[in-house]
C-alpha atoms as one frame of an Amber mdcrd trajectory, in Angstrom:
protein
 -17.168  18.544 -28.236 -15.519  18.782 -24.814 -17.984  16.320 -23.275 -17.291
  13.829 -26.062 -13.626  13.943 -25.561 -13.893  13.703 -21.699 -16.182  10.717
 -22.117 -13.854   9.040 -24.530 -10.837   9.667 -22.039 -12.756   8.307 -19.333
 -13.591   5.120 -21.298  -9.895   4.763 -22.274  -9.018   4.942 -18.367 -11.410
   2.128 -17.770  -9.814   0.297 -20.710  -6.259   0.418 -19.253  -7.816  -0.838
 -15.891  -9.422  -3.723 -17.490  -6.196  -4.502 -19.339  -4.217  -4.175 -16.131
  -6.672  -6.691 -14.287  -5.147  -9.551 -16.492  -1.974  -9.371 -14.408  -3.859
 -10.059 -11.242  -3.490 -13.654 -10.190  -2.993 -13.359  -6.395  -3.889 -10.945
  -3.612  -0.091  -9.710  -3.529  -0.572  -8.907  -7.372  -3.629  -6.646  -6.411
  -2.108  -5.030  -3.473   1.569  -4.556  -4.176   1.708  -5.211  -8.166   3.969
  -8.220  -7.756   6.703  -6.083  -5.847   8.091  -5.153  -9.302   7.665  -1.330
  -9.658  10.645   0.589 -10.933  11.846   3.918  -9.523   9.912   5.711 -12.239
   6.810   4.045 -11.448   7.123   4.455  -7.749   7.750   8.180  -8.129   5.086
   8.806 -10.695   2.387   6.885  -8.870   3.305   8.761  -5.602   3.163  12.048
  -7.409  -0.286  11.170  -9.158  -1.795   9.863  -5.870  -1.037  13.146  -4.029
  -1.559  15.569  -6.920  -5.275  15.731  -6.899  -8.294  18.072  -6.225  -6.638
  19.832  -3.411  -3.691  20.871  -5.534  -5.631  22.108  -8.372  -8.951  23.418
  -7.001  -8.321  23.875  -3.242  -4.814  25.282  -2.876  -5.133  28.108  -5.470
  -7.768  29.727  -3.493  -5.780  29.616  -0.260  -2.559  30.892  -2.155  -4.511
  33.934  -3.657  -5.753  34.632  -0.244  -2.698  34.037   2.029   0.218  34.017
  -0.237   3.498  31.944   0.507   2.330  30.959   3.899  -0.107  28.622   2.029
   2.558  27.593  -0.456   4.958  26.561   2.445   2.295  24.532   4.304   0.274
  22.939   1.298   3.020  22.509  -1.267   6.572  22.578  -0.028   5.698  20.026
   2.827   5.209  17.351   0.249   8.952  17.198  -0.409   9.840  17.373   3.387
   7.619  14.519   4.086   8.804  12.222   1.114  12.526  13.269   1.719  12.186
  12.235   5.331  10.464   8.859   4.593  13.045   8.160   1.850  16.118   8.984
   3.975  14.952   7.447   7.272  12.104   5.194   7.043  11.897   3.405   3.584
  14.976   1.177   4.035  14.041  -0.178   7.516  10.502  -0.913   6.642  11.237
  -2.490   3.183  13.510  -4.835   4.853  10.604  -6.128   7.115   8.772  -7.504
   4.238   5.454  -5.851   5.058   2.280  -5.315   2.965   0.748  -2.337   5.112
   1.836  -0.069   7.854  -0.182  -1.832  10.204   1.789  -5.175   9.726   4.697
  -2.862  11.521   2.285  -2.549  14.508   1.852  -6.278  14.747   5.485  -7.069
  14.427   6.708  -4.419  16.697   3.923  -4.435  19.153   0.990  -6.626  19.251
  -2.015  -7.979  17.149  -4.312  -5.783  19.290  -2.278  -2.755  18.353  -2.507
  -3.989  14.712  -6.248  -4.156  14.741  -6.569  -0.689  16.589  -4.213   0.866
  14.068  -5.960  -0.680  11.148  -9.249   0.740  12.328  -7.795   4.151  12.588
  -6.054   4.096   9.196  -9.461   2.852   7.527 -11.293   5.685   9.233  -8.987
   8.386   8.013  -9.476   7.727   4.368 -12.912   8.455   3.601 -12.479  12.317
   4.040  -9.466  12.347   1.712 -11.462  10.194  -1.015 -14.608  12.410  -0.494
 -12.510  15.494  -1.409 -11.692  13.724  -4.768 -15.351  12.813  -5.400 -16.301
  16.474  -4.684 -13.783  17.787  -7.162 -14.827  15.399  -9.757 -18.448  16.433
  -9.281 -17.335  20.129  -9.622 -15.693  19.137 -13.034 -18.360  17.067 -14.418
 -20.925  19.974 -13.622 -18.485  22.431 -15.406 -18.026  20.293 -18.394 -20.989
  18.254 -18.909 -23.782  20.285 -16.871 -24.294  17.077 -14.564 -25.596  18.225
 -11.084 -22.939  17.853  -8.331 -24.971  15.210  -6.334 -25.035  12.918  -9.397
 -21.363  13.863 -10.358 -20.286  12.459  -6.938 -21.777   9.086  -7.746 -20.523
   9.031 -11.314 -16.997   9.712 -10.126 -17.123   7.054  -7.419 -18.392   4.489
  -9.881 -15.689   5.230 -12.378 -12.725   4.860  -9.756 -14.364   1.878  -8.235
 -14.546  -0.084 -11.502 -11.007   0.137 -12.438  -9.613  -0.053  -8.886 -11.741
  -3.142  -8.245 -10.645  -4.972 -11.385  -7.044  -3.968 -11.570  -5.808  -3.243
  -8.138  -2.161  -1.784  -7.746  -1.471  -2.825 -11.288  -4.431  -0.664 -12.724
  -3.314   2.188 -10.308   0.201   2.005 -11.672  -0.478   2.093 -15.348  -3.245
   4.597 -15.277  -1.104   6.842 -12.884   1.630   6.825 -15.351  -0.744   7.945
 -18.348  -2.595  10.350 -16.109   0.706  11.977 -15.073   1.505  12.645 -18.634
  -1.887  14.359 -19.217  -1.450  16.308 -16.077   1.869  17.670 -16.839   0.895
  18.553 -20.517  -2.361  20.215 -19.423  -0.744  22.430 -16.671   2.246  23.584
 -18.683  -0.111  24.531 -21.756  -2.584  26.299 -19.591   0.477  28.179 -17.818
   1.595  29.192 -21.176  -1.931  30.583 -22.024  -2.295  32.485 -18.707   1.255
  33.960 -18.922   0.777  35.158 -22.464  -2.208  37.054 -21.326  -0.363  38.623
 -18.222   2.576  39.539 -20.078   4.788  37.057 -18.259   5.221  36.288 -14.490
   6.610  39.445 -13.168   3.236  41.531 -13.420   1.494  38.880 -11.477   3.883
  39.033  -8.471   4.648  42.865  -8.934   1.095  43.460  -8.221   0.998  41.591
  -4.840   1.405  43.450  -1.257   4.443  42.649   0.748   2.417  40.415   3.145
   1.713  38.037   0.261   5.581  36.923   0.221   5.722  36.156   4.070   6.370
  32.476   4.803   5.046  32.573   8.484   1.804  34.207   9.544   2.109  37.715
  11.164  -1.335  37.423  12.953  -1.936  36.208  16.615  -2.505  32.745  18.204
  -5.266  31.928  15.887  -3.428  32.279  12.645  -0.195  30.552  14.076  -2.487
  27.733  15.399  -3.950  27.199  11.873  -0.445  27.394  10.208   1.193  24.779
  12.543  -1.851  22.502  12.341  -1.544  22.425   8.483   2.350  22.050   8.830
   2.041  19.123  11.146  -0.771  17.447   9.089   0.900  17.569   5.670   4.350
  16.525   7.098   4.130  14.395  10.210   0.642  13.471   9.505   1.573  11.976
   5.989   4.490  10.056   7.214   2.580   7.062   8.334  -0.032   6.959   5.439
  -0.510   3.608   3.737  -0.443   5.020   0.152   3.229   5.985   0.593   4.199
   2.577   1.645   2.022   0.799  -0.629   4.355   2.071  -3.341   7.406   1.632
  -1.118   6.538  -2.029  -0.625   5.622  -2.479  -4.334   9.048  -1.435  -5.455
  11.426  -4.014  -6.890  14.151  -3.273  -4.484  15.242  -0.765  -1.822  16.984
   1.512  -4.347  13.775   1.776  -6.400  11.811   2.423  -3.311  13.925   5.341
  -1.962  14.783   6.923  -5.313  11.079   6.892  -6.207  10.144   8.748  -2.987
  12.719  11.344  -3.903  11.426  11.837  -7.404   7.893  11.675  -6.115   8.734
  14.571  -3.872  10.441  16.561  -6.508   7.430  16.301  -8.814   5.148  17.259
  -5.973   6.865  20.602  -5.407   7.415  21.460  -9.166   4.048  20.594 -10.631
   1.680  21.788  -7.761   3.304  25.187  -8.094   1.840  25.491 -11.675  -1.755
  25.664 -10.594  -1.001  28.415  -8.078   0.534  30.666 -10.819  -2.200  29.946
 -13.146  -4.749  30.988 -10.486  -2.751  34.141  -9.629  -2.319  35.067 -13.205
  -5.977  34.517 -13.824  -7.458  36.807 -11.225  -4.761  39.520 -12.234  -6.494
  39.493 -15.732  -9.930  38.825 -14.348 -10.177  40.284 -10.894 -13.899  39.902
 -10.775 -13.294  36.168  -9.948 -12.164  37.076  -6.532 -15.784  38.056  -5.719
 -17.008  34.510  -6.466 -18.423  32.469  -3.604 -16.511  29.358  -4.273 -12.844
  29.961  -4.686 -12.462  26.104  -5.424 -13.948  26.826  -8.965 -11.509  29.695
  -9.725  -9.220  27.616 -11.960 -11.827  25.806 -13.956 -13.613  29.091 -14.440
 -10.322  30.508 -15.842 -10.034  27.819 -18.346 -13.478  28.488 -19.671 -12.680
  32.223 -19.965  -9.225  32.317 -21.254  -8.498  29.327 -23.342  -9.591  27.800
 -26.606 -11.736  24.619 -26.878  -8.649  22.430 -27.480  -6.892  23.616 -24.401
 -10.017  23.219 -22.587 -10.114  19.557 -23.512  -6.533  18.853 -22.605  -6.941
  20.850 -19.310 -10.182  19.002 -18.321  -8.440  15.718 -19.209  -5.558  16.705
 -16.885  -7.775  17.704 -14.135  -9.719  14.344 -14.394  -6.463  12.400 -14.539
  -5.244  13.960 -11.304  -8.383  13.381  -9.399  -8.916   9.718 -10.764  -5.466
   8.923  -9.944  -5.654  10.260  -6.371  -8.997   8.658  -5.773  -7.879   5.192
  -6.851  -4.625   5.190  -4.937  -6.524   6.476  -1.826  -9.116   3.739  -2.164
  -6.810   1.056  -2.508  -4.908   1.870   0.539  -7.589   1.228   3.100  -9.062
  -1.528   1.034  -5.693  -3.338   1.597  -5.643  -2.688   5.073  -9.065  -4.079
   5.671  -8.024  -7.291   3.705  -4.669  -7.628   5.103  -5.200  -6.483   8.824
  -8.815  -6.749   9.666  -9.867  -9.961   7.689  -6.762 -12.230   6.912  -5.302
 -12.372  10.686  -8.908 -13.546  11.975  -9.517 -16.088   9.136  -6.414 -18.420
   9.090  -7.995 -20.829   6.711  -8.973 -18.160   4.101  -7.631 -19.068   0.564
  -5.684 -16.332  -1.246  -8.612 -16.284  -3.786 -11.224 -15.444  -1.039  -8.805
 -12.769   0.371  -8.677 -11.127  -3.114 -12.315 -11.016  -3.294 -12.788  -9.441
   0.015 -10.151  -6.850  -0.733 -11.919  -5.918  -3.707 -15.178  -5.745  -2.089
 -13.627  -3.468   0.609 -13.008  -1.122  -2.325 -16.661  -0.671  -2.795 -17.167
  -0.256   0.982 -14.669   2.436   1.374 -16.090   4.224  -1.809 -19.818   4.126
  -0.210 -18.523   5.604   3.052 -16.526   8.342   1.073 -19.572   9.341  -0.747
 -21.411   9.981   2.565 -18.657  12.338   3.492 -18.760  13.936   0.191 -22.316
  15.041   0.690 -21.579  16.169   4.138 -18.671  18.498   3.590 -17.739  20.248
   0.260 -14.528  22.001   1.299 -11.747  20.231  -0.379  -8.634  21.432   1.581
 -10.450  20.636   4.881 -11.722  17.294   4.016  -7.950  16.581   3.187  -6.743
  18.003   6.512  -9.370  16.130   8.328  -8.308  12.715   6.945  -4.783  13.413
   8.107  -5.539  14.701  11.621  -6.569  11.268  12.946  -3.473   9.420  11.717
  -1.267  12.266  13.035  -2.652  12.355  16.518  -2.869   8.572  17.046  -0.211
   6.712  14.828   2.519   9.069  13.972   4.236   8.893  17.422   4.038   5.053
  18.198   5.065   4.424  14.540   8.088   6.738  14.642   9.257   6.040  18.028
   8.624   2.308  17.603  10.820   2.384  14.379  13.761   4.343  15.881  13.746
   4.078  19.679  14.333   0.493  20.985  12.818   1.361  24.273   9.477   1.984
  23.051   7.012  -0.492  24.550   3.471  -1.793  23.780   2.425   0.261  26.802
   3.815   3.406  25.388   2.446   2.851  22.093  -1.053   2.349  23.537  -0.621
   5.456  25.470   0.293   7.517  22.439  -2.831   6.175  20.502  -5.222   6.745
  23.296  -4.011   9.939  24.864  -3.369  11.630  21.549  -6.698  10.515  20.060
  -8.466  11.414  23.309  -7.100  14.848  23.731  -7.638  15.645  19.993 -11.353
  14.774  20.386 -11.824  16.684  23.554 -10.145  19.833  22.012 -12.212  19.435
  18.850 -15.677  19.233  20.769 -14.711  22.069  22.945 -13.468  24.086  20.193
 -10.147  25.105  21.810  -8.481  28.220  20.680  -5.331  26.223  19.418  -5.911
  23.572  16.812  -6.831  20.101  18.283  -4.236  18.545  16.210  -1.326  20.383
  18.002  -2.528  19.450  21.486  -3.105  15.770  20.177   0.305  15.392  18.599
   2.143  16.685  21.541   0.268  14.616  24.052   0.768  11.529  21.769   4.405
  11.872  21.738   4.700  12.567  25.465   2.379   9.409  26.066   4.812   7.090
  24.025   7.806   8.286  25.924   6.381   8.372  29.404   4.268   5.165  28.901
   7.431   3.288  27.700   9.481   4.369  30.608   6.710   3.493  33.219   5.765
   0.257  31.566   8.504  -1.355  29.728   7.674  -4.506  27.963   8.946  -7.081
  25.642   8.229  -6.687  21.908   5.565  -8.507  20.360   3.483  -9.057  23.580
  -0.359  -8.955  23.080
């Protein structure tokens, strides 16, 4: 019965994508939905894109183990990032009439930096998308008994289909429907769990004092991991394309900024629910703590503690969350490939042909993501890996270039090369502190020193 309803829901999602494809006439329709999204659509699609497998399956395991230190790094960082972008970045960038973040690197610095930043941006996404494919595979295995290896391919095929045909319009409409499913599913499951625990107080009363610490108490290794996650989920997410794909798709500046604030609010409130669900579940069923895979705790609780109708709604919500994250994350690098890696080097390319190449890029990104999905099944670590490359290479030149007039092309190159190089060196030599910390600091210093030593005119290649 559950399998039937899940299959029906997946078909309905594909149907929405097919209907949305009728709005696609140009490449701008595909990538930016005609620049017509309202505040609600911007906020909800941002929420749906970031509320995925990590929030439902990855974060609860970390929260149970590490308490509120994990809550701060994995959940509260969302609103910090989107508030900062909405308050300081969105207006400036919206007025530049960009399609991708990499357009900024061309306008502010040079075409060569646009090319380099585009390659880095594209390379960063497969890990994140892979995390969603892994989560879908776990769900398909739990609900339908499909082996995880086949589940990865099935999930990829579904997301590719409706993203390929409908682009940003399909992402926006499916995100709206899927977000409703997510909220309903999470609230009903929370009610079921709290009914069995006798409320929320017994759950937290049972926890040790260390659980409520925001900062780690351990030595350098724990602080290093803490700061690495904090940097990845705040500064590392500031330059990501999927944020600005929604900002640039907004009908005006006000809708863009308000949508960011709405998305940030939703990304603090809703992701808190799975954490309480998991904590309440192991309070009632402590044997789940002995499970080898903590990523499966929430799905296991659903099967143990809820009726079939609630299971149907929950799995629908889970699949909704992961599909929406996957589609938005796949569209972002595909847009960069079309707009920054193909279009500038094919001046005679027709818009129709560009649209085709951007769509084909969706398939390419999906294939690479499947490779990473088979290579690493740790959802949170896959997401962290996807953000590290952007953080150490692009955050500093992007931020300094937007706010510091003296930032030069030489400085931007120094930030990209030194930050990425130090990060790779520390990664391969397994330094005691996280490589992202070294890479981020060196990248910022590289931009400043490079700009002071080699001042250049803007736009020089």
